[in-house]
JSON list of C-alpha atoms in Angstrom, two decimals:
[
{"chain": "Z", "resi": 25, "resn": "UNK", "atom": "CA", "xyz": [0.00, 0.00, 0.00]},
{"chain": "Z", "resi": 26, "resn": "UNK", "atom": "CA", "xyz": [1.48, 3.34, -1.07]},
{"chain": "Z", "resi": 27, "resn": "UNK", "atom": "CA", "xyz": [1.42, 6.49, 1.03]},
{"chain": "Z", "resi": 28, "resn": "UNK", "atom": "CA", "xyz": [2.29, 9.34, -1.35]},
{"chain": "Z", "resi": 29, "resn": "UNK", "atom": "CA", "xyz": [3.44, 12.82, -0.33]},
{"chain": "Z", "resi": 30, "resn": "UNK", "atom": "CA", "xyz": [3.80, 16.16, -2.07]},
{"chain": "Z", "resi": 31, "resn": "UNK", "atom": "CA", "xyz": [6.59, 18.53, -0.99]},
{"chain": "Z", "resi": 32, "resn": "UNK", "atom": "CA", "xyz": [7.18, 16.23, 2.02]},
{"chain": "Z", "resi": 33, "resn": "UNK", "atom": "CA", "xyz": [3.62, 16.68, 3.25]},
{"chain": "Z", "resi": 34, "resn": "UNK", "atom": "CA", "xyz": [1.11, 13.81, 3.45]},
{"chain": "Z", "resi": 35, "resn": "UNK", "atom": "CA", "xyz": [-1.37, 13.94, 0.58]},
{"chain": "Z", "resi": 36, "resn": "UNK", "atom": "CA", "xyz": [-4.44, 13.87, 2.82]},
{"chain": "Z", "resi": 37, "resn": "UNK", "atom": "CA", "xyz": [-3.12, 16.93, 4.67]},
{"chain": "Z", "resi": 38, "resn": "UNK", "atom": "CA", "xyz": [-3.22, 19.01, 1.50]},
{"chain": "Z", "resi": 39, "resn": "UNK", "atom": "CA", "xyz": [-7.03, 18.75, 1.46]},
{"chain": "Z", "resi": 40, "resn": "UNK", "atom": "CA", "xyz": [-7.28, 20.65, 4.75]},
{"chain": "Z", "resi": 41, "resn": "UNK", "atom": "CA", "xyz": [-4.53, 23.05, 3.77]},
{"chain": "Z", "resi": 42, "resn": "UNK", "atom": "CA", "xyz": [-6.26, 23.96, 0.49]},
{"chain": "Z", "resi": 43, "resn": "UNK", "atom": "CA", "xyz": [-9.55, 24.54, 2.34]},
{"chain": "Z", "resi": 44, "resn": "UNK", "atom": "CA", "xyz": [-7.89, 26.88, 4.85]},
{"chain": "Z", "resi": 45, "resn": "UNK", "atom": "CA", "xyz": [-5.99, 28.79, 2.14]},
{"chain": "Z", "resi": 46, "resn": "UNK", "atom": "CA", "xyz": [-9.18, 29.12, 0.09]},
{"chain": "Z", "resi": 47, "resn": "UNK", "atom": "CA", "xyz": [-11.04, 30.46, 3.13]},
{"chain": "Z", "resi": 48, "resn": "UNK", "atom": "CA", "xyz": [-8.26, 32.97, 3.74]},
{"chain": "Z", "resi": 49, "resn": "UNK", "atom": "CA", "xyz": [-8.38, 34.07, 0.10]},
{"chain": "Z", "resi": 50, "resn": "UNK", "atom": "CA", "xyz": [-12.15, 34.46, 0.26]},
{"chain": "Z", "resi": 51, "resn": "UNK", "atom": "CA", "xyz": [-11.79, 36.50, 3.44]},
{"chain": "Z", "resi": 52, "resn": "UNK", "atom": "CA", "xyz": [-9.24, 38.78, 1.82]},
{"chain": "Z", "resi": 53, "resn": "UNK", "atom": "CA", "xyz": [-11.48, 39.23, -1.22]},
{"chain": "Z", "resi": 54, "resn": "UNK", "atom": "CA", "xyz": [-14.43, 40.07, 1.06]},
{"chain": "Z", "resi": 55, "resn": "UNK", "atom": "CA", "xyz": [-12.24, 42.52, 3.05]},
{"chain": "Z", "resi": 56, "resn": "UNK", "atom": "CA", "xyz": [-12.59, 40.52, 6.27]},
{"chain": "Z", "resi": 57, "resn": "UNK", "atom": "CA", "xyz": [-10.68, 41.73, 9.34]},
{"chain": "Z", "resi": 58, "resn": "UNK", "atom": "CA", "xyz": [-6.89, 41.16, 9.07]},
{"chain": "Z", "resi": 59, "resn": "UNK", "atom": "CA", "xyz": [-7.05, 39.07, 12.26]},
{"chain": "Z", "resi": 60, "resn": "UNK", "atom": "CA", "xyz": [-8.98, 36.40, 10.36]},
{"chain": "Z", "resi": 61, "resn": "UNK", "atom": "CA", "xyz": [-6.35, 36.32, 7.61]},
{"chain": "Z", "resi": 62, "resn": "UNK", "atom": "CA", "xyz": [-3.56, 36.04, 10.19]},
{"chain": "Z", "resi": 63, "resn": "UNK", "atom": "CA", "xyz": [-5.34, 33.19, 11.98]},
{"chain": "Z", "resi": 64, "resn": "UNK", "atom": "CA", "xyz": [-5.73, 31.33, 8.68]},
{"chain": "Z", "resi": 65, "resn": "UNK", "atom": "CA", "xyz": [-2.03, 31.82, 7.91]},
{"chain": "Z", "resi": 66, "resn": "UNK", "atom": "CA", "xyz": [-1.02, 30.45, 11.34]},
{"chain": "Z", "resi": 67, "resn": "UNK", "atom": "CA", "xyz": [-3.35, 27.47, 10.90]},
{"chain": "Z", "resi": 68, "resn": "UNK", "atom": "CA", "xyz": [-1.84, 26.75, 7.47]},
{"chain": "Z", "resi": 69, "resn": "UNK", "atom": "CA", "xyz": [1.68, 26.68, 8.93]},
{"chain": "Z", "resi": 70, "resn": "UNK", "atom": "CA", "xyz": [0.48, 24.40, 11.76]},
{"chain": "Z", "resi": 71, "resn": "UNK", "atom": "CA", "xyz": [-1.11, 21.98, 9.27]},
{"chain": "Z", "resi": 72, "resn": "UNK", "atom": "CA", "xyz": [2.04, 21.89, 7.16]},
{"chain": "Z", "resi": 73, "resn": "UNK", "atom": "CA", "xyz": [4.01, 20.98, 10.28]},
{"chain": "Z", "resi": 74, "resn": "UNK", "atom": "CA", "xyz": [1.46, 18.40, 11.47]},
{"chain": "Z", "resi": 75, "resn": "UNK", "atom": "CA", "xyz": [1.24, 16.52, 8.16]},
{"chain": "Z", "resi": 76, "resn": "UNK", "atom": "CA", "xyz": [4.92, 16.73, 7.23]},
{"chain": "Z", "resi": 77, "resn": "UNK", "atom": "CA", "xyz": [6.65, 13.53, 6.18]},
{"chain": "Z", "resi": 78, "resn": "UNK", "atom": "CA", "xyz": [10.43, 13.98, 5.82]},
{"chain": "Z", "resi": 79, "resn": "UNK", "atom": "CA", "xyz": [12.63, 11.42, 4.09]},
{"chain": "Z", "resi": 80, "resn": "UNK", "atom": "CA", "xyz": [14.39, 9.02, 6.42]},
{"chain": "Z", "resi": 81, "resn": "UNK", "atom": "CA", "xyz": [17.64, 7.09, 6.21]},
{"chain": "Z", "resi": 82, "resn": "UNK", "atom": "CA", "xyz": [16.78, 3.46, 6.98]},
{"chain": "Z", "resi": 83, "resn": "UNK", "atom": "CA", "xyz": [19.75, 1.63, 8.55]},
{"chain": "Z", "resi": 84, "resn": "UNK", "atom": "CA", "xyz": [20.57, -1.96, 7.47]},
{"chain": "Z", "resi": 85, "resn": "UNK", "atom": "CA", "xyz": [19.76, -3.87, 10.71]},
{"chain": "Z", "resi": 86, "resn": "UNK", "atom": "CA", "xyz": [18.22, -7.28, 9.81]},
{"chain": "Z", "resi": 87, "resn": "UNK", "atom": "CA", "xyz": [17.64, -8.28, 13.47]},
{"chain": "Z", "resi": 88, "resn": "UNK", "atom": "CA", "xyz": [16.80, -4.75, 14.60]},
{"chain": "Z", "resi": 89, "resn": "UNK", "atom": "CA", "xyz": [13.46, -3.23, 15.57]},
{"chain": "Z", "resi": 90, "resn": "UNK", "atom": "CA", "xyz": [13.18, 0.38, 14.40]},
{"chain": "Z", "resi": 91, "resn": "UNK", "atom": "CA", "xyz": [11.02, 3.11, 15.90]},
{"chain": "Z", "resi": 92, "resn": "UNK", "atom": "CA", "xyz": [7.61, 3.21, 14.16]},
{"chain": "Z", "resi": 93, "resn": "UNK", "atom": "CA", "xyz": [7.00, 6.87, 15.11]},
{"chain": "Z", "resi": 94, "resn": "UNK", "atom": "CA", "xyz": [8.81, 10.04, 16.12]},
{"chain": "Z", "resi": 95, "resn": "UNK", "atom": "CA", "xyz": [8.60, 10.53, 19.86]},
{"chain": "Z", "resi": 96, "resn": "UNK", "atom": "CA", "xyz": [9.98, 9.82, 23.32]},
{"chain": "Z", "resi": 97, "resn": "UNK", "atom": "CA", "xyz": [10.30, 6.49, 25.13]},
{"chain": "Z", "resi": 98, "resn": "UNK", "atom": "CA", "xyz": [8.05, 6.61, 28.20]},
{"chain": "Z", "resi": 99, "resn": "UNK", "atom": "CA", "xyz": [8.24, 3.02, 29.46]},
{"chain": "Z", "resi": 100, "resn": "UNK", "atom": "CA", "xyz": [9.94, -0.33, 28.95]},
{"chain": "Z", "resi": 101, "resn": "UNK", "atom": "CA", "xyz": [8.99, -3.40, 30.99]},
{"chain": "Z", "resi": 102, "resn": "UNK", "atom": "CA", "xyz": [8.38, -7.11, 30.87]},
{"chain": "Z", "resi": 103, "resn": "UNK", "atom": "CA", "xyz": [4.70, -8.00, 30.56]},
{"chain": "Z", "resi": 104, "resn": "UNK", "atom": "CA", "xyz": [2.13, -10.41, 29.16]},
{"chain": "Z", "resi": 105, "resn": "UNK", "atom": "CA", "xyz": [1.22, -9.78, 25.52]},
{"chain": "Z", "resi": 106, "resn": "UNK", "atom": "CA", "xyz": [-2.61, -10.03, 25.37]},
{"chain": "Z", "resi": 107, "resn": "UNK", "atom": "CA", "xyz": [-2.62, -10.13, 21.58]},
{"chain": "Z", "resi": 108, "resn": "UNK", "atom": "CA", "xyz": [-0.38, -13.15, 21.03]},
{"chain": "Z", "resi": 109, "resn": "UNK", "atom": "CA", "xyz": [-0.74, -14.68, 24.53]},
{"chain": "Z", "resi": 110, "resn": "UNK", "atom": "CA", "xyz": [2.99, -14.76, 25.31]},
{"chain": "Z", "resi": 111, "resn": "UNK", "atom": "CA", "xyz": [5.55, -13.22, 27.60]},
{"chain": "Z", "resi": 112, "resn": "UNK", "atom": "CA", "xyz": [6.95, -10.07, 26.05]},
{"chain": "Z", "resi": 113, "resn": "UNK", "atom": "CA", "xyz": [8.82, -6.81, 26.50]},
{"chain": "Z", "resi": 114, "resn": "UNK", "atom": "CA", "xyz": [6.70, -3.69, 26.04]},
{"chain": "Z", "resi": 115, "resn": "UNK", "atom": "CA", "xyz": [8.22, -0.40, 24.92]},
{"chain": "Z", "resi": 116, "resn": "UNK", "atom": "CA", "xyz": [5.98, 2.67, 24.94]},
{"chain": "Z", "resi": 117, "resn": "UNK", "atom": "CA", "xyz": [6.60, 5.73, 22.76]},
{"chain": "Z", "resi": 118, "resn": "UNK", "atom": "CA", "xyz": [4.83, 9.04, 23.32]},
{"chain": "Z", "resi": 119, "resn": "UNK", "atom": "CA", "xyz": [4.35, 10.66, 19.92]},
{"chain": "Z", "resi": 120, "resn": "UNK", "atom": "CA", "xyz": [5.79, 13.98, 18.87]},
{"chain": "Z", "resi": 121, "resn": "UNK", "atom": "CA", "xyz": [2.76, 15.91, 17.62]},
{"chain": "Z", "resi": 122, "resn": "UNK", "atom": "CA", "xyz": [4.78, 17.54, 14.86]},
{"chain": "Z", "resi": 123, "resn": "UNK", "atom": "CA", "xyz": [6.87, 14.51, 14.01]},
{"chain": "Z", "resi": 124, "resn": "UNK", "atom": "CA", "xyz": [6.52, 12.21, 11.02]},
{"chain": "Z", "resi": 125, "resn": "UNK", "atom": "CA", "xyz": [2.84, 11.82, 10.05]},
{"chain": "Z", "resi": 126, "resn": "UNK", "atom": "CA", "xyz": [3.14, 8.26, 8.78]},
{"chain": "Z", "resi": 127, "resn": "UNK", "atom": "CA", "xyz": [3.92, 5.20, 10.86]},
{"chain": "Z", "resi": 128, "resn": "UNK", "atom": "CA", "xyz": [6.82, 3.08, 9.67]},
{"chain": "Z", "resi": 129, "resn": "UNK", "atom": "CA", "xyz": [7.17, -0.69, 9.92]},
{"chain": "Z", "resi": 130, "resn": "UNK", "atom": "CA", "xyz": [9.66, -1.54, 12.70]},
{"chain": "Z", "resi": 131, "resn": "UNK", "atom": "CA", "xyz": [10.72, -4.81, 11.03]},
{"chain": "Z", "resi": 132, "resn": "UNK", "atom": "CA", "xyz": [10.56, -6.52, 7.67]},
{"chain": "Z", "resi": 133, "resn": "UNK", "atom": "CA", "xyz": [7.95, -9.24, 7.62]},
{"chain": "Z", "resi": 134, "resn": "UNK", "atom": "CA", "xyz": [4.39, -10.31, 6.89]},
{"chain": "Z", "resi": 135, "resn": "UNK", "atom": "CA", "xyz": [1.36, -8.55, 8.32]},
{"chain": "Z", "resi": 136, "resn": "UNK", "atom": "CA", "xyz": [-0.88, -11.08, 10.07]},
{"chain": "Z", "resi": 137, "resn": "UNK", "atom": "CA", "xyz": [-4.39, -10.74, 11.48]},
{"chain": "Z", "resi": 138, "resn": "UNK", "atom": "CA", "xyz": [-5.02, -10.64, 15.22]},
{"chain": "Z", "resi": 139, "resn": "UNK", "atom": "CA", "xyz": [-8.30, -12.35, 15.98]},
{"chain": "Z", "resi": 140, "resn": "UNK", "atom": "CA", "xyz": [-10.66, -10.34, 18.16]},
{"chain": "Z", "resi": 141, "resn": "UNK", "atom": "CA", "xyz": [-11.80, -12.25, 21.26]},
{"chain": "Z", "resi": 142, "resn": "UNK", "atom": "CA", "xyz": [-13.15, -11.72, 24.77]},
{"chain": "Z", "resi": 143, "resn": "UNK", "atom": "CA", "xyz": [-9.57, -11.87, 26.06]},
{"chain": "Z", "resi": 144, "resn": "UNK", "atom": "CA", "xyz": [-8.38, -9.44, 23.37]},
{"chain": "Z", "resi": 145, "resn": "UNK", "atom": "CA", "xyz": [-11.10, -6.85, 22.65]},
{"chain": "Z", "resi": 146, "resn": "UNK", "atom": "CA", "xyz": [-8.58, -4.27, 21.39]},
{"chain": "Z", "resi": 147, "resn": "UNK", "atom": "CA", "xyz": [-7.37, -6.33, 18.44]},
{"chain": "Z", "resi": 148, "resn": "UNK", "atom": "CA", "xyz": [-8.56, -3.65, 16.01]},
{"chain": "Z", "resi": 149, "resn": "UNK", "atom": "CA", "xyz": [-6.08, -1.18, 17.52]},
{"chain": "Z", "resi": 150, "resn": "UNK", "atom": "CA", "xyz": [-3.07, -3.43, 16.96]},
{"chain": "Z", "resi": 151, "resn": "UNK", "atom": "CA", "xyz": [-1.01, -4.79, 14.06]},
{"chain": "Z", "resi": 152, "resn": "UNK", "atom": "CA", "xyz": [1.03, -8.00, 14.13]},
{"chain": "Z", "resi": 153, "resn": "UNK", "atom": "CA", "xyz": [4.15, -8.35, 11.98]},
{"chain": "Z", "resi": 154, "resn": "UNK", "atom": "CA", "xyz": [6.10, -11.62, 11.77]},
{"chain": "Z", "resi": 155, "resn": "UNK", "atom": "CA", "xyz": [9.59, -11.97, 10.31]},
{"chain": "Z", "resi": 156, "resn": "UNK", "atom": "CA", "xyz": [10.79, -14.92, 8.23]},
{"chain": "Z", "resi": 157, "resn": "UNK", "atom": "CA", "xyz": [12.57, -16.15, 11.39]},
{"chain": "Z", "resi": 158, "resn": "UNK", "atom": "CA", "xyz": [9.21, -16.14, 13.25]},
{"chain": "Z", "resi": 159, "resn": "UNK", "atom": "CA", "xyz": [10.01, -13.14, 15.44]},
{"chain": "Z", "resi": 160, "resn": "UNK", "atom": "CA", "xyz": [6.74, -11.37, 16.29]},
{"chain": "Z", "resi": 161, "resn": "UNK", "atom": "CA", "xyz": [6.20, -7.66, 16.90]},
{"chain": "Z", "resi": 162, "resn": "UNK", "atom": "CA", "xyz": [2.85, -6.12, 17.79]},
{"chain": "Z", "resi": 163, "resn": "UNK", "atom": "CA", "xyz": [2.22, -2.38, 17.31]},
{"chain": "Z", "resi": 164, "resn": "UNK", "atom": "CA", "xyz": [-0.58, -1.19, 19.60]},
{"chain": "Z", "resi": 165, "resn": "UNK", "atom": "CA", "xyz": [-2.40, 2.14, 19.77]},
{"chain": "Z", "resi": 166, "resn": "UNK", "atom": "CA", "xyz": [-2.18, 2.65, 23.55]},
{"chain": "Z", "resi": 167, "resn": "UNK", "atom": "CA", "xyz": [-3.55, 6.22, 23.72]},
{"chain": "Z", "resi": 168, "resn": "UNK", "atom": "CA", "xyz": [-5.39, 8.47, 21.30]},
{"chain": "Z", "resi": 169, "resn": "UNK", "atom": "CA", "xyz": [-7.23, 7.58, 18.13]},
{"chain": "Z", "resi": 170, "resn": "UNK", "atom": "CA", "xyz": [-6.47, 6.60, 14.56]},
{"chain": "Z", "resi": 171, "resn": "UNK", "atom": "CA", "xyz": [-10.09, 7.32, 13.60]},
{"chain": "Z", "resi": 172, "resn": "UNK", "atom": "CA", "xyz": [-10.96, 3.67, 13.08]},
{"chain": "Z", "resi": 173, "resn": "UNK", "atom": "CA", "xyz": [-7.72, 2.63, 11.40]},
{"chain": "Z", "resi": 174, "resn": "UNK", "atom": "CA", "xyz": [-5.26, 0.02, 12.64]},
{"chain": "Z", "resi": 175, "resn": "UNK", "atom": "CA", "xyz": [-1.57, 0.94, 12.82]},
{"chain": "Z", "resi": 176, "resn": "UNK", "atom": "CA", "xyz": [-0.55, -0.91, 9.63]},
{"chain": "Z", "resi": 177, "resn": "UNK", "atom": "CA", "xyz": [-2.96, -0.55, 6.72]},
{"chain": "Z", "resi": 178, "resn": "UNK", "atom": "CA", "xyz": [-1.33, -3.05, 4.36]},
{"chain": "Z", "resi": 179, "resn": "UNK", "atom": "CA", "xyz": [-3.69, -5.98, 3.58]},
{"chain": "Z", "resi": 180, "resn": "UNK", "atom": "CA", "xyz": [-3.17, -9.07, 5.75]},
{"chain": "Z", "resi": 181, "resn": "UNK", "atom": "CA", "xyz": [-0.73, -11.56, 4.27]},
{"chain": "Z", "resi": 182, "resn": "UNK", "atom": "CA", "xyz": [1.37, -8.95, 2.48]},
{"chain": "Z", "resi": 183, "resn": "UNK", "atom": "CA", "xyz": [4.95, -8.06, 3.32]},
{"chain": "Z", "resi": 184, "resn": "UNK", "atom": "CA", "xyz": [6.18, -4.86, 4.90]},
{"chain": "Z", "resi": 185, "resn": "UNK", "atom": "CA", "xyz": [9.62, -3.41, 4.35]},
{"chain": "Z", "resi": 186, "resn": "UNK", "atom": "CA", "xyz": [11.58, -2.41, 7.43]},
{"chain": "Z", "resi": 187, "resn": "UNK", "atom": "CA", "xyz": [11.35, 1.33, 7.97]},
{"chain": "Z", "resi": 188, "resn": "UNK", "atom": "CA", "xyz": [8.80, 1.78, 5.18]},
{"chain": "Z", "resi": 189, "resn": "UNK", "atom": "CA", "xyz": [5.54, 3.68, 5.59]},
{"chain": "Z", "resi": 190, "resn": "UNK", "atom": "CA", "xyz": [2.71, 1.42, 6.71]},
{"chain": "Z", "resi": 191, "resn": "UNK", "atom": "CA", "xyz": [-0.01, 3.61, 8.25]},
{"chain": "Z", "resi": 192, "resn": "UNK", "atom": "CA", "xyz": [-1.08, 7.03, 9.54]},
{"chain": "Z", "resi": 193, "resn": "UNK", "atom": "CA", "xyz": [-0.76, 8.22, 13.12]},
{"chain": "Z", "resi": 194, "resn": "UNK", "atom": "CA", "xyz": [-3.87, 10.45, 12.94]},
{"chain": "Z", "resi": 195, "resn": "UNK", "atom": "CA", "xyz": [-4.65, 11.46, 16.56]},
{"chain": "Z", "resi": 196, "resn": "UNK", "atom": "CA", "xyz": [-2.51, 8.82, 18.27]},
{"chain": "Z", "resi": 197, "resn": "UNK", "atom": "CA", "xyz": [-0.75, 9.93, 21.45]},
{"chain": "Z", "resi": 198, "resn": "UNK", "atom": "CA", "xyz": [1.16, 6.78, 22.45]},
{"chain": "Z", "resi": 199, "resn": "UNK", "atom": "CA", "xyz": [2.25, 3.64, 20.63]},
{"chain": "Z", "resi": 200, "resn": "UNK", "atom": "CA", "xyz": [3.31, 0.45, 22.43]},
{"chain": "Z", "resi": 201, "resn": "UNK", "atom": "CA", "xyz": [5.53, -2.21, 20.89]},
{"chain": "Z", "resi": 202, "resn": "UNK", "atom": "CA", "xyz": [5.27, -5.79, 22.18]},
{"chain": "Z", "resi": 203, "resn": "UNK", "atom": "CA", "xyz": [8.53, -7.61, 21.47]},
{"chain": "Z", "resi": 204, "resn": "UNK", "atom": "CA", "xyz": [9.78, -11.16, 22.09]},
{"chain": "Z", "resi": 205, "resn": "UNK", "atom": "CA", "xyz": [10.75, -11.52, 25.77]},
{"chain": "Z", "resi": 206, "resn": "UNK", "atom": "CA", "xyz": [14.37, -12.32, 24.93]},
{"chain": "Z", "resi": 207, "resn": "UNK", "atom": "CA", "xyz": [14.82, -9.14, 22.85]},
{"chain": "Z", "resi": 208, "resn": "UNK", "atom": "CA", "xyz": [17.62, -6.77, 23.83]},
{"chain": "Z", "resi": 209, "resn": "UNK", "atom": "CA", "xyz": [16.11, -3.29, 24.32]},
{"chain": "Z", "resi": 210, "resn": "UNK", "atom": "CA", "xyz": [18.47, -0.59, 23.04]},
{"chain": "Z", "resi": 211, "resn": "UNK", "atom": "CA", "xyz": [16.70, 2.51, 24.44]},
{"chain": "Z", "resi": 212, "resn": "UNK", "atom": "CA", "xyz": [16.15, 4.04, 27.86]},
{"chain": "Z", "resi": 213, "resn": "UNK", "atom": "CA", "xyz": [13.15, 5.88, 29.28]},
{"chain": "Z", "resi": 214, "resn": "UNK", "atom": "CA", "xyz": [13.32, 9.50, 28.12]},
{"chain": "Z", "resi": 215, "resn": "UNK", "atom": "CA", "xyz": [15.21, 8.76, 24.88]},
{"chain": "Z", "resi": 216, "resn": "UNK", "atom": "CA", "xyz": [13.95, 10.54, 21.79]},
{"chain": "Z", "resi": 217, "resn": "UNK", "atom": "CA", "xyz": [13.53, 8.33, 18.73]},
{"chain": "Z", "resi": 218, "resn": "UNK", "atom": "CA", "xyz": [13.07, 8.94, 15.01]},
{"chain": "Z", "resi": 219, "resn": "UNK", "atom": "CA", "xyz": [10.66, 6.84, 12.94]},
{"chain": "Z", "resi": 220, "resn": "UNK", "atom": "CA", "xyz": [12.33, 4.44, 10.52]},
{"chain": "Z", "resi": 221, "resn": "UNK", "atom": "CA", "xyz": [15.86, 5.34, 11.65]},
{"chain": "Z", "resi": 222, "resn": "UNK", "atom": "CA", "xyz": [16.48, 4.76, 15.34]},
{"chain": "Z", "resi": 223, "resn": "UNK", "atom": "CA", "xyz": [16.98, 1.29, 16.81]},
{"chain": "Z", "resi": 224, "resn": "UNK", "atom": "CA", "xyz": [14.53, 0.32, 19.56]},
{"chain": "Z", "resi": 225, "resn": "UNK", "atom": "CA", "xyz": [15.59, -3.29, 20.17]},
{"chain": "Z", "resi": 226, "resn": "UNK", "atom": "CA", "xyz": [17.48, -6.22, 18.70]},
{"chain": "Z", "resi": 227, "resn": "UNK", "atom": "CA", "xyz": [16.20, -9.79, 18.35]},
{"chain": "Z", "resi": 228, "resn": "UNK", "atom": "CA", "xyz": [18.36, -12.34, 20.15]},
{"chain": "Z", "resi": 229, "resn": "UNK", "atom": "CA", "xyz": [18.59, -15.77, 18.54]},
{"chain": "Z", "resi": 230, "resn": "UNK", "atom": "CA", "xyz": [20.27, -18.53, 20.50]},
{"chain": "Z", "resi": 231, "resn": "UNK", "atom": "CA", "xyz": [22.98, -20.24, 18.47]},
{"chain": "Z", "resi": 232, "resn": "UNK", "atom": "CA", "xyz": [22.42, -23.98, 18.00]},
{"chain": "Z", "resi": 233, "resn": "UNK", "atom": "CA", "xyz": [24.70, -26.08, 20.13]},
{"chain": "Z", "resi": 234, "resn": "UNK", "atom": "CA", "xyz": [27.29, -28.19, 18.34]}
]
């Protein structure tokens, strides 16, 4: 699934920007108070910042888990993963409101469906990616709203490229990553991370004994 941009701004953001600019132009033509024009100009700048989508350098880390969003690490702890019913490490990232608008896939792998159940009523707010080595990562919308979307919008069964755009953050405020329990977490609480570029964790695979 493609997520196009124009001048490093998400395409869907341009709809709102054009509406605001058109309203400002109409106000100028109708000789509306300058305060209205100034407010429209400020709103346009804010929308350009909110929907911006800069290019990112994706590092070659086959066993690495990259940050899916721009933000700050607010927690990291061992826990039970309610989506895959396993022991896991959870890393929470509080989003930067004016960071990258699109979510990026933390790993390369296949997007699988999480079945909704009584034990897992929030399945629609999570996306499950599995690598070829059967390492599983779940991206969960912990706070905020994606306006009915799940984190990764690629159809189930299709592959995602590590660090590539996979969804929109919309009004999300915090994203949690559920990682395999043996993963080595590379960040500390308070660290700032950049989507698609910064390493969150590394998968640890035990070498077979001779």
